[in-house]
XYZ file of C-alpha atoms in Angstrom:
768
model
C 53.310 -53.353 56.033
C 55.911 -51.666 53.886
C 56.638 -54.892 51.956
C 52.931 -55.530 51.395
C 52.402 -52.005 50.009
C 55.317 -52.361 47.612
C 54.007 -55.677 46.362
C 50.537 -54.195 45.786
C 51.990 -51.342 43.747
C 53.938 -53.769 41.557
C 50.783 -55.805 40.877
C 48.806 -52.681 39.948
C 51.599 -51.463 37.642
C 51.715 -54.771 35.764
C 47.923 -54.801 35.453
C 48.006 -51.258 34.013
C 50.575 -52.235 31.416
C 48.545 -55.264 30.450
C 45.439 -53.127 29.956
C 47.221 -51.021 27.349
C 47.764 -53.985 25.077
C 45.194 -53.831 22.185
C 42.487 -56.419 22.223
C 41.578 -57.333 18.586
C 37.962 -57.919 19.534
C 37.657 -54.556 21.258
C 39.366 -52.812 18.340
C 36.817 -54.222 15.879
C 33.994 -53.209 18.179
C 34.880 -49.482 18.105
C 36.124 -49.307 14.522
C 34.229 -47.096 12.027
C 31.559 -49.246 10.332
C 31.890 -49.677 6.585
C 28.245 -48.663 6.089
C 28.612 -45.276 7.804
C 28.637 -42.491 5.190
C 31.628 -40.236 5.032
C 31.472 -36.504 5.417
C 30.261 -34.233 2.674
C 33.382 -33.762 0.595
C 34.263 -37.441 0.908
C 30.854 -38.317 -0.498
C 31.243 -35.815 -3.328
C 34.681 -37.212 -4.185
C 33.229 -40.704 -4.435
C 30.810 -39.681 -7.217
C 32.401 -39.407 -10.671
C 29.604 -37.160 -11.988
C 30.620 -34.514 -9.412
C 34.317 -34.418 -10.244
C 34.302 -30.818 -11.504
C 32.417 -29.529 -8.499
C 34.843 -31.455 -6.284
C 37.631 -29.552 -8.034
C 35.834 -26.271 -7.275
C 35.678 -27.204 -3.607
C 39.373 -28.059 -3.530
C 40.479 -24.838 -5.221
C 38.291 -22.702 -2.938
C 39.365 -24.559 0.205
C 35.842 -25.611 1.057
C 36.737 -29.273 0.708
C 38.273 -29.223 4.194
C 35.619 -26.897 5.623
C 32.677 -29.153 4.804
C 34.674 -32.250 5.725
C 35.790 -31.053 9.125
C 33.050 -29.460 11.167
C 29.531 -28.105 10.913
C 26.396 -29.384 9.230
C 25.503 -28.353 5.691
C 23.416 -29.050 2.661
C 25.333 -29.014 -0.608
C 23.572 -28.480 -3.911
C 26.209 -30.006 -6.157
C 26.141 -29.322 -9.911
C 26.979 -32.395 -11.968
C 29.513 -32.419 -14.794
C 26.770 -31.872 -17.387
C 25.882 -28.677 -15.551
C 29.473 -27.464 -15.931
C 29.454 -28.307 -19.642
C 26.405 -26.051 -20.030
C 28.016 -23.377 -17.821
C 31.176 -23.236 -19.936
C 29.099 -23.058 -23.129
C 27.296 -20.013 -21.688
C 30.592 -18.498 -20.455
C 33.002 -18.936 -23.359
C 35.684 -17.044 -21.449
C 36.076 -20.046 -19.144
C 37.213 -23.360 -20.568
C 37.606 -25.182 -17.275
C 37.130 -24.830 -13.545
C 40.722 -23.675 -13.121
C 40.061 -20.785 -15.541
C 37.352 -19.272 -13.341
C 38.751 -16.340 -11.312
C 39.241 -17.384 -7.717
C 36.994 -14.669 -6.260
C 34.153 -15.626 -8.574
C 34.716 -19.312 -7.902
C 34.631 -18.747 -4.147
C 31.345 -16.838 -4.448
C 29.478 -19.484 -6.404
C 30.885 -22.329 -4.279
C 29.517 -20.630 -1.153
C 26.206 -20.105 -2.919
C 25.872 -23.869 -3.471
C 26.220 -24.566 0.238
C 23.378 -23.974 2.682
C 23.711 -23.904 6.448
C 22.244 -26.943 8.252
C 21.228 -30.312 6.822
C 18.035 -30.378 4.760
C 16.543 -33.476 3.194
C 14.367 -33.003 0.114
C 11.322 -33.536 2.290
C 12.487 -30.973 4.833
C 13.047 -28.412 2.070
C 9.260 -28.402 1.659
C 8.271 -28.287 5.330
C 9.349 -24.920 6.716
C 7.924 -21.508 7.512
C 8.995 -18.557 9.645
C 7.783 -20.312 12.815
C 9.829 -23.447 12.099
C 8.646 -26.853 10.936
C 5.055 -26.774 9.745
C 2.496 -28.672 11.774
C -0.664 -29.999 10.160
C -2.506 -29.503 13.463
C -1.527 -25.825 13.779
C -3.688 -23.603 11.559
C -1.185 -20.766 11.969
C 1.757 -22.865 10.830
C 0.520 -25.619 8.533
C 1.659 -24.261 5.162
C 5.274 -24.431 3.889
C 5.682 -20.774 2.919
C 9.340 -20.665 3.967
C 10.883 -21.379 0.585
C 14.275 -19.656 0.838
C 17.441 -20.873 2.570
C 20.480 -18.960 3.769
C 23.658 -19.820 1.863
C 27.259 -19.392 3.034
C 27.800 -16.429 0.707
C 28.046 -13.109 2.495
C 28.891 -10.078 0.396
C 31.650 -7.734 1.492
C 30.562 -4.618 3.347
C 29.702 -2.288 0.472
C 31.054 1.249 0.261
C 28.658 3.982 -0.893
C 29.437 7.531 -1.916
C 27.192 9.984 -0.063
C 26.391 13.675 0.151
C 23.810 16.034 1.642
C 20.929 17.168 -0.529
C 19.216 20.557 -0.314
C 17.035 19.347 2.563
C 20.177 18.286 4.494
C 19.335 14.601 4.064
C 22.070 12.120 3.153
C 21.684 10.573 -0.292
C 23.756 7.933 -2.077
C 25.800 8.924 -5.109
C 28.561 7.358 -7.191
C 31.714 6.862 -5.122
C 33.669 8.540 -7.923
C 31.660 11.728 -7.459
C 32.154 12.161 -3.723
C 35.190 12.046 -1.411
C 32.838 11.140 1.410
C 31.548 7.609 1.791
C 29.845 5.316 4.240
C 30.281 1.583 4.474
C 27.322 -0.709 4.936
C 27.218 -3.408 7.597
C 25.993 -6.300 5.431
C 22.916 -7.596 7.181
C 22.901 -11.227 6.113
C 24.263 -13.946 3.909
C 22.502 -14.308 0.597
C 19.399 -16.443 0.411
C 18.460 -18.821 -2.398
C 14.905 -19.875 -3.326
C 13.675 -23.456 -3.409
C 10.773 -24.147 -5.778
C 8.313 -27.013 -5.286
C 4.741 -27.839 -6.216
C 3.250 -26.880 -2.856
C 4.766 -23.412 -3.114
C 3.038 -22.720 -6.427
C -0.271 -23.830 -4.907
C 0.190 -21.627 -1.834
C 0.770 -18.454 -3.828
C -1.593 -19.290 -6.686
C 1.278 -19.357 -9.171
C 1.845 -21.437 -12.275
C 4.932 -23.255 -13.470
C 5.115 -20.635 -16.222
C 5.962 -18.090 -13.530
C 9.090 -20.106 -12.803
C 9.911 -20.447 -16.501
C 9.518 -16.686 -16.995
C 12.427 -15.885 -14.689
C 14.656 -18.915 -15.257
C 14.178 -19.599 -18.972
C 13.562 -23.311 -18.566
C 10.430 -25.432 -18.313
C 9.309 -26.896 -15.021
C 9.565 -30.480 -16.223
C 7.579 -32.408 -13.631
C 5.293 -31.159 -10.834
C 7.119 -33.429 -8.408
C 10.515 -31.857 -9.157
C 12.345 -29.587 -6.735
C 14.527 -26.740 -7.977
C 17.341 -24.980 -6.162
C 17.127 -21.575 -7.860
C 17.108 -22.745 -11.510
C 18.866 -26.054 -10.878
C 16.674 -29.141 -10.856
C 17.518 -31.708 -8.209
C 18.262 -34.820 -10.273
C 19.602 -36.949 -7.424
C 18.243 -36.042 -3.988
C 19.128 -36.963 -0.434
C 22.676 -38.296 -0.637
C 23.297 -38.749 3.054
C 26.601 -37.683 4.570
C 27.834 -37.834 8.129
C 27.348 -34.076 8.483
C 24.572 -33.232 6.063
C 22.928 -33.871 2.716
C 23.991 -33.595 -0.904
C 21.479 -32.917 -3.679
C 22.831 -33.204 -7.197
C 21.486 -30.464 -9.503
C 21.685 -29.974 -13.257
C 22.817 -26.319 -13.300
C 25.701 -24.296 -11.961
C 23.996 -21.606 -9.894
C 25.341 -18.096 -10.173
C 24.678 -16.064 -7.001
C 21.510 -14.027 -7.298
C 21.970 -10.271 -7.100
C 19.937 -8.013 -4.849
C 18.005 -5.067 -6.304
C 20.863 -2.620 -5.794
C 23.317 -4.917 -7.552
C 20.970 -5.511 -10.494
C 20.299 -1.801 -10.947
C 24.047 -1.133 -10.872
C 24.782 -3.669 -13.612
C 24.295 -2.978 -17.300
C 22.923 -5.996 -19.121
C 22.116 -6.324 -22.824
C 22.699 -2.565 -23.190
C 19.971 -1.861 -20.629
C 21.015 0.603 -17.953
C 18.953 1.591 -14.908
C 21.273 4.105 -13.264
C 18.741 6.943 -13.344
C 16.150 4.873 -11.513
C 18.855 3.758 -9.060
C 19.731 7.407 -8.434
C 16.043 8.052 -7.771
C 15.803 5.255 -5.209
C 19.049 6.368 -3.595
C 17.491 9.690 -2.644
C 15.805 7.888 0.285
C 18.390 5.992 2.381
C 18.766 6.315 6.126
C 22.157 5.450 7.644
C 22.284 4.244 11.254
C 25.644 3.712 12.916
C 26.198 0.073 13.944
C 28.560 0.245 16.880
C 28.731 -3.492 17.516
C 29.568 -4.424 13.918
C 32.152 -1.656 13.797
C 33.887 -2.971 16.930
C 33.724 -6.570 15.667
C 35.970 -5.797 12.690
C 39.466 -7.334 12.740
C 41.937 -5.048 14.468
C 39.320 -2.816 16.075
C 39.968 -4.271 19.539
C 43.699 -3.629 19.078
C 43.191 0.046 18.369
C 43.641 -0.047 14.607
C 41.622 2.368 12.480
C 38.615 0.675 10.896
C 35.728 2.039 8.876
C 32.570 2.904 10.753
C 29.819 0.552 9.637
C 26.217 1.613 9.094
C 22.891 -0.112 8.660
C 21.050 1.201 5.597
C 17.284 1.362 5.479
C 14.786 2.909 3.070
C 11.823 3.618 5.378
C 9.929 5.712 2.808
C 10.075 3.008 0.138
C 8.412 -0.364 -0.275
C 11.592 -2.283 0.545
C 15.321 -1.998 1.132
C 17.166 -2.527 -2.148
C 20.559 -3.177 -0.468
C 19.585 -5.700 2.200
C 19.491 -9.446 1.772
C 16.927 -9.750 4.522
C 13.363 -9.060 3.469
C 10.423 -7.840 5.510
C 6.715 -8.563 5.712
C 4.327 -6.076 4.059
C 3.209 -3.210 6.271
C 0.304 -4.103 8.512
C 1.441 -7.710 8.987
C 1.722 -8.516 12.699
C 2.686 -11.382 14.956
C 5.743 -12.550 13.009
C 9.285 -13.228 14.221
C 11.963 -10.624 13.520
C 13.519 -12.452 10.568
C 10.989 -13.506 7.941
C 13.322 -13.559 4.935
C 12.682 -17.222 4.126
C 9.018 -16.403 3.426
C 8.915 -12.908 1.919
C 10.294 -11.660 -1.372
C 9.860 -8.228 -2.921
C 9.288 -6.986 -6.462
C 10.692 -4.267 -8.692
C 9.818 -2.928 -12.138
C 12.655 -0.668 -13.233
C 12.508 1.650 -16.253
C 15.598 1.903 -18.430
C 17.377 5.240 -18.614
C 15.693 5.931 -21.959
C 12.258 5.189 -20.499
C 13.012 7.404 -17.520
C 14.074 10.293 -19.763
C 10.963 9.897 -21.927
C 8.772 10.100 -18.832
C 10.517 13.263 -17.655
C 10.041 14.858 -21.067
C 6.328 14.027 -21.161
C 5.283 14.682 -17.573
C 7.856 16.837 -15.801
C 9.307 19.192 -18.401
C 7.291 21.811 -20.254
C 5.301 24.990 -19.535
C 3.739 25.231 -16.049
C 5.260 21.866 -15.068
C 8.289 21.378 -12.828
C 10.760 21.946 -15.645
C 13.482 19.498 -14.621
C 13.599 16.387 -12.514
C 15.894 18.134 -10.037
C 13.208 20.770 -9.381
C 10.486 18.178 -8.823
C 9.264 17.975 -5.176
C 10.698 15.107 -3.180
C 7.322 13.479 -2.480
C 6.701 13.152 -6.229
C 10.094 11.487 -6.554
C 9.170 9.138 -3.719
C 5.896 8.398 -5.510
C 7.753 7.547 -8.720
C 10.075 5.175 -6.871
C 7.322 3.395 -4.941
C 5.174 3.052 -8.062
C 7.858 0.703 -9.399
C 8.366 -1.272 -6.180
C 6.263 -3.857 -4.399
C 6.408 -5.462 -0.971
C 5.652 -8.779 -2.697
C 7.264 -10.682 -5.548
C 5.833 -10.023 -9.015
C 5.091 -12.865 -11.429
C 3.503 -13.070 -14.894
C 0.360 -14.314 -13.150
C 0.087 -10.778 -11.742
C 0.500 -8.946 -15.054
C -3.156 -9.033 -16.071
C -4.960 -9.078 -12.744
C -2.583 -6.482 -11.350
C -0.610 -6.223 -8.125
C -0.153 -3.707 -5.329
C 2.874 -1.476 -5.607
C 4.570 0.617 -2.938
C 1.984 3.373 -3.428
C -0.807 0.893 -2.559
C -2.066 1.155 -6.137
C -3.059 -1.831 -8.246
C -0.918 -1.758 -11.370
C -0.291 -4.086 -14.281
C 2.537 -4.525 -16.762
C 2.380 -4.622 -20.531
C 4.518 -7.708 -21.345
C 5.672 -6.115 -24.606
C 7.585 -3.471 -22.614
C 9.741 -6.011 -20.742
C 13.400 -5.956 -21.757
C 14.950 -7.825 -18.824
C 13.880 -10.192 -16.074
C 15.787 -11.677 -13.168
C 14.978 -13.468 -9.975
C 17.027 -11.488 -7.473
C 18.114 -12.446 -3.990
C 15.715 -9.971 -2.352
C 13.237 -9.243 -5.158
C 11.967 -10.272 -8.527
C 13.283 -7.797 -11.076
C 11.657 -6.696 -14.333
C 13.274 -4.091 -16.557
C 10.961 -2.189 -18.906
C 11.339 0.282 -21.757
C 8.327 2.212 -20.496
C 7.894 3.886 -17.128
C 4.807 3.212 -15.034
C 2.684 6.331 -14.556
C 1.646 6.790 -10.901
C -2.083 6.740 -10.235
C -1.845 10.230 -8.764
C -0.794 11.586 -12.159
C -3.587 9.809 -14.056
C -6.393 10.735 -11.684
C -8.083 14.012 -10.728
C -4.963 14.972 -8.773
C -2.878 14.907 -11.971
C -2.988 18.663 -12.698
C -2.192 19.412 -9.043
C 0.881 17.171 -8.907
C 2.175 18.033 -12.353
C 1.716 21.794 -12.447
C 3.460 24.440 -10.390
C 0.216 26.466 -10.328
C -1.304 24.226 -7.650
C 1.660 23.579 -5.379
C -0.163 24.671 -2.206
C -2.998 22.235 -2.874
C -0.503 19.473 -3.592
C 1.177 19.975 -0.221
C -2.236 20.168 1.443
C -3.201 16.791 -0.043
C 0.098 15.315 1.135
C -0.265 16.864 4.594
C -3.761 15.465 5.097
C -3.072 12.041 3.583
C -6.019 12.311 1.196
C -4.207 11.157 -1.918
C -5.194 7.447 -1.620
C -8.884 8.419 -1.587
C -8.564 10.868 -4.475
C -6.811 8.546 -6.900
C -9.140 5.531 -6.713
C -10.069 4.278 -10.173
C -13.597 3.187 -9.341
C -14.847 6.703 -8.542
C -16.129 9.562 -10.670
C -15.171 12.653 -8.704
C -15.416 16.368 -9.300
C -12.527 18.224 -7.678
C -12.433 22.011 -7.263
C -9.152 23.783 -6.522
C -7.843 27.312 -6.304
C -4.542 28.096 -8.014
C -1.566 29.486 -6.109
C -2.104 32.813 -7.884
C -5.654 33.167 -6.570
C -4.647 31.977 -3.118
C -1.962 34.648 -2.970
C -4.583 37.248 -3.807
C -7.260 36.246 -1.293
C -4.989 34.630 1.354
C -7.543 31.846 1.881
C -4.785 29.232 2.013
C -1.172 30.059 2.843
C 1.635 27.499 3.120
C 4.837 28.030 5.089
C 7.287 25.568 3.506
C 9.858 25.977 6.286
C 7.445 25.317 9.158
C 5.301 23.056 6.962
C 2.307 24.953 8.283
C -0.980 26.004 6.683
C -2.992 29.075 7.619
C -5.685 31.456 6.361
C -6.038 35.215 6.658
C -9.343 36.924 7.319
C -9.318 40.384 5.786
C -11.983 42.800 7.051
C -11.438 46.360 5.906
C -7.990 47.322 7.138
C -7.841 44.494 9.678
C -6.053 41.213 8.974
C -6.245 38.184 11.257
C -4.293 34.951 10.782
C -5.682 31.524 11.705
C -3.528 28.382 11.804
C -5.155 25.371 10.132
C -5.058 22.036 11.896
C -4.960 18.811 9.934
C -8.712 18.447 10.512
C -9.350 21.985 9.256
C -7.406 21.289 6.103
C -9.129 17.943 5.535
C -12.548 19.575 5.914
C -11.631 22.312 3.433
C -10.456 19.804 0.825
C -13.238 17.250 1.335
C -15.851 19.958 0.892
C -14.446 20.568 -2.591
C -14.579 16.950 -3.766
C -17.896 15.891 -5.257
C -18.706 12.197 -5.149
C -20.084 12.239 -8.689
C -20.161 14.242 -11.909
C -23.422 16.172 -12.559
C -25.580 15.030 -15.457
C -26.548 18.583 -16.432
C -30.253 17.798 -17.025
C -32.029 19.574 -14.177
C -32.089 23.308 -13.526
C -30.307 22.666 -10.260
C -28.380 19.564 -9.365
C -27.110 18.439 -5.971
C -23.968 16.299 -5.608
C -22.829 15.129 -2.199
C -19.196 15.933 -1.397
C -16.783 13.843 0.646
C -17.279 16.022 3.731
C -20.982 15.120 3.843
C -22.343 18.348 2.367
C -23.792 19.174 -1.052
C -22.390 21.005 -4.031
C -25.164 22.864 -5.830
C -24.931 23.102 -9.604
C -26.911 25.728 -11.484
C -26.948 24.052 -14.871
C -28.510 27.122 -16.484
C -25.836 29.639 -15.473
C -22.889 27.275 -14.875
C -22.472 28.486 -11.300
C -21.455 26.061 -8.542
C -21.789 26.761 -4.816
C -21.893 25.111 -1.432
C -24.909 25.218 0.830
C -24.093 28.877 1.611
C -23.173 31.659 -0.824
C -19.512 31.872 -1.841
C -17.502 34.842 -0.617
C -14.217 36.457 -1.516
C -11.483 35.251 0.846
C -11.758 33.428 4.128
C -15.122 34.271 5.764
C -15.292 37.311 3.513
C -18.158 39.795 3.602
C -18.371 40.180 -0.173
C -20.455 37.522 -1.896
C -19.278 36.200 -5.244
C -20.345 33.689 -7.871
C -18.077 30.770 -8.728
C -17.915 29.534 -12.316
C -15.503 26.557 -12.510
C -13.124 26.024 -15.438
C -12.079 22.458 -16.269
C -8.306 21.884 -16.098
C -7.982 18.078 -16.266
C -7.809 16.477 -19.694
C -7.164 12.772 -19.181
C -8.146 11.939 -15.587
C -9.677 8.476 -15.386
C -11.680 8.979 -12.193
C -13.417 12.329 -12.635
C -12.912 15.975 -13.581
C -10.757 18.662 -11.968
C -11.874 22.312 -12.044
C -10.170 25.576 -11.238
C -12.210 28.011 -9.114
C -11.549 31.612 -8.068
C -13.005 31.305 -4.552
C -13.749 28.494 -2.104
C -17.269 27.221 -1.487
C -19.016 27.890 1.849
C -21.230 25.549 3.850
C -23.826 26.294 6.531
C -24.871 24.330 9.587
C -28.475 25.463 10.193
C -30.294 22.587 11.837
C -33.597 21.116 10.749
C -35.102 22.224 14.068
C -33.730 25.733 13.618
C -35.062 26.085 10.088
C -38.550 24.709 10.782
C -39.013 26.561 14.060
C -38.134 29.912 12.447
C -39.410 29.629 8.861
C -42.367 27.249 9.331
C -43.823 28.300 12.675
C -47.310 26.869 12.119
C -45.901 23.450 11.219
C -43.524 23.636 14.196
C -46.431 24.558 16.463
C -48.310 21.453 15.365
C -45.235 19.307 16.103
C -45.120 20.862 19.560
C -48.846 20.221 20.085
C -48.286 16.556 19.165
C -45.550 16.418 21.836
C -42.861 15.693 19.212
C -40.603 18.602 20.231
C -37.948 18.960 22.926
C -37.439 22.719 23.096
C -34.676 22.448 25.701
C -32.536 20.296 23.401
C -33.740 22.038 20.235
C -34.740 18.797 18.571
C -37.656 16.736 17.357
C -37.970 13.672 19.523
C -38.882 11.209 16.762
C -35.857 12.062 14.605
C -32.331 10.650 14.903
C -29.084 12.589 14.753
C -27.642 9.765 12.634
C -30.265 9.647 9.903
C -31.054 11.535 6.693
C -34.467 13.099 6.114
C -36.593 14.618 3.399
C -39.367 16.804 4.822
C -42.485 17.824 2.906
C -43.913 20.813 4.804
C -47.416 21.935 3.829
C -47.849 25.679 3.452
C -49.816 27.534 6.121
C -52.701 27.779 3.657
C -52.712 24.020 3.112
C -52.670 23.365 6.862
C -55.508 25.814 7.413
C -57.540 24.315 4.557
C -57.408 20.880 6.174
C -58.005 22.323 9.663
C -55.110 20.344 11.069
C -55.231 22.217 14.361
C -58.538 20.512 15.168
C -57.016 16.998 15.117
C -56.506 14.965 18.285
C -52.950 14.327 19.446
C -52.658 10.628 18.383
C -53.982 11.367 14.890
C -51.962 14.588 14.631
C -48.797 12.732 15.495
C -49.326 10.155 12.736
C -50.334 12.897 10.303
C -47.165 14.951 10.930
C -44.790 11.975 10.889
C -46.074 11.018 7.439
C -44.440 14.212 6.121
C -40.945 13.078 7.135
C -39.098 10.595 4.888
C -36.287 8.827 6.709
C -33.103 7.411 5.217
C -33.073 9.468 2.013
C -32.474 13.027 0.870
C -34.581 13.664 -2.228
C -33.967 16.680 -4.471
C -35.720 17.948 -7.592
C -32.794 16.927 -9.816
C -34.109 13.478 -10.729
C -31.070 11.688 -9.335
C -33.156 9.401 -7.111
C -35.199 6.496 -8.439
C -39.023 6.178 -8.192
C -39.891 3.892 -5.292
C -41.804 3.514 -2.064
C -39.973 5.680 0.468
C -40.275 5.092 4.200
C -41.792 7.814 6.361
C -41.421 8.191 10.131
C -45.114 7.333 10.640
C -45.591 4.063 12.547
C -47.855 1.959 10.367
C -50.919 0.034 11.458
C -49.182 -3.193 10.390
C -46.842 -2.890 13.358
C -46.946 -5.457 16.153
C -45.601 -5.399 19.734
C -42.552 -7.207 18.362
C -41.974 -5.485 15.010
C -42.316 -1.851 14.014
C -43.289 -0.978 10.449
C -43.271 2.504 8.971
C -45.703 3.703 6.346
C -44.187 3.843 2.865
C -45.611 5.755 -0.081
C -44.654 6.119 -3.729
C -42.492 9.083 -4.716
C -41.266 9.730 -8.256
C -38.294 12.173 -8.172
C -38.261 13.516 -11.738
C -36.146 16.220 -13.369
C -37.082 19.621 -11.891
C -40.166 18.156 -10.208
C -41.108 15.589 -7.570
C -44.304 13.574 -7.970
C -46.080 12.056 -4.985
C -48.486 9.466 -6.348
C -52.056 8.501 -5.460
C -53.415 4.914 -5.543
C -54.617 5.366 -9.153
C -51.152 6.134 -10.450
C -51.857 9.832 -10.806
C -50.168 12.769 -9.152
C -51.453 13.421 -5.659
C -49.180 16.438 -5.357
C -46.383 17.819 -7.518
C -43.414 19.748 -6.207
C -41.675 21.761 -8.943
C -38.184 23.144 -8.365
C -38.507 26.649 -6.901
C -37.214 28.971 -4.213
C -39.222 27.017 -1.608
C -37.746 23.626 -2.464
C -34.324 21.979 -1.949
C -33.721 23.820 1.343
C -30.765 22.009 2.885
C -30.188 21.787 6.638
C -27.524 20.015 8.657
C -25.606 19.968 11.884
C -22.209 20.862 13.277
C -19.889 17.941 14.038
C -17.216 20.075 15.635
C -16.933 22.202 18.732
C -17.580 25.429 16.905
C -13.989 26.523 17.442
C -12.670 25.098 14.173
C -11.202 27.514 11.633
C -13.008 25.616 8.864
C -16.484 24.680 10.189
C -17.010 20.929 10.294
C -20.640 20.604 9.242
C -22.657 18.028 7.348
C -25.952 18.165 5.475
C -28.553 15.806 6.903
C -31.920 16.853 5.496
C -33.793 18.776 2.829
C -37.103 20.630 3.040
C -39.666 21.033 0.264
C -42.713 23.234 0.776
C -45.877 21.671 -0.649
C -49.346 23.144 -1.274
C -51.269 20.132 -0.028
C -51.167 18.024 3.118
C -50.229 14.341 2.873
C -52.931 11.858 3.897
C -52.264 8.150 4.033
C -55.655 7.290 2.577
C -54.943 9.467 -0.469
C -51.450 8.117 -1.195
C -50.121 5.074 -3.031
C -48.775 3.215 -0.010
C -46.927 -0.071 -0.028
């Protein structure tokens, strides 16, 4: 057995040695095929037209990186591109003359992570590859790609402002700094025909930023470099030959920090840098080299600008506010926009709008929310192109703005935004509208903070409106204590002064909104009628006495909050160039009542109310008329007692009485004697004989609301009854929308009463 085992071992040993001898056939079988493409740098080396870029890769050390591991896409500039580059950069005569740090940056910017064919460059969105069968992901909106270039963690000088918030300042001006944890590598845009179609852009939009024509609709551009030879396959990726050397795009912060063609934007940068928020990034701090060995390293912070339209320092971009259902990183789809005024333009704006008598004096003294407004006016959540100049675009203040092309002094396509430098500052809508005097003058600071507190500014600055706005100055408010602002607590209140007694009431947001909305008319009076009635934004009416110039609410004005002394209010215009209405200064606030239609009729028109009760149209327990809706407007023509007696209405049967009474109520419209309504057939609450079991029709009759008189017409085109403006017309009633516990009553006007000297009869009226 021992001999047999030894013999077996010898045989196995010889067989093992024999197996190690190379078989020529097997060697050929596993040899690298001649047709298999080499790796990326090998492929680049093999192309004579890429010799200078190959040299760049060798000097930077990326020749071995892209030839060893990983998958990449290389956008390789050809030698003609370098000839153009050196002509534009006369300081460099050759690749070897380019400073190594700069060379490394632009080499990394020509390399994109992962392999992308030219077809794949046009088939991506934030959800991944587009799918023609998926309506939520069938459009290639993902036009940017992440390069290998990551900026160093930037150091920012910081300090506390007066409000104890951290702001960014020049590092030379502060011994205290914070270092940013760079959020991402830089991204580069890819331009293709489908992209222009998606965003309704033209090829001129590309030419505007990159100063070259878009030669052929079928071309693809990597930044401003046209792909002249696409899809060179390599073992670990793709090479696309381009006709430009691409310089890394700067983000908004970098552009603003760089002076170009004698244009400096440092003052606008300082403005934006009033709004950063620094959040300590523990993980990035610990990941720094040496941190795990106990060496001192800088703390790293994430920087955000939550009050502004976008983050000027970050390479990652975000979707506009209100966009939902997207993944966390949407940078490949979204790009922002900035219009930055030069320092000269900024100074000119300050001189015109901020400095001067009654204004803020200096920019430093200007309230922070005005500064935020100025910054956001020049920023946009979306990229800005020449296609947007005329039709306008939404800025960070949610205003539609446009740019005068003649003011443009610089334009760049940045890595996180499109950038346009201008020699003229954009004026915020708030300063051009009826709120202009309030935001520009110290005299109305309390009202300005009230508008900010209630969030009413977007409604007040709309261009399409023609408002009248009535405000009390700080001086008057200090005298009557009808609006007090505590800047420390950021709290509003009013004081009721009765004799020697003073009582303070805190205003809620709703109280403050009601107060302001009651003082905003939805239109400007024409001044033709003796009295004119303009609905305000709170749902009440401002009453204009065009003879005396007095303006009031639906109740007499009083001195102070719920004062006992009545006063007349004569507004004085203070706006000069508002484009959406007129702003007036008033000495006292307007008051508004909440007497209901039921309450007014039942007390002041008892005979008419008694007839409504007889016709079973009254619910006395609920204090309402059963045929009227709480959600409708009404005009009521109430015959005088003499008119009712003359027609002997009390002798009518209930069915006829009901129809008779309901004819006197117009539903859906409030008609005054100011002539602001058009002549037409107005619908009453009377159910017409044309009605069927399936459809209800209401009797309509012709009313001509003229200036200072209302005409109700007969079938011959003559006046059946006329209602001239008087003390017994235009009696406004309404209802309370609140609980009754509000400091500022929340009431609305829902109906108007006119007393007439003749009853309305269907047979005598011009009915439709």
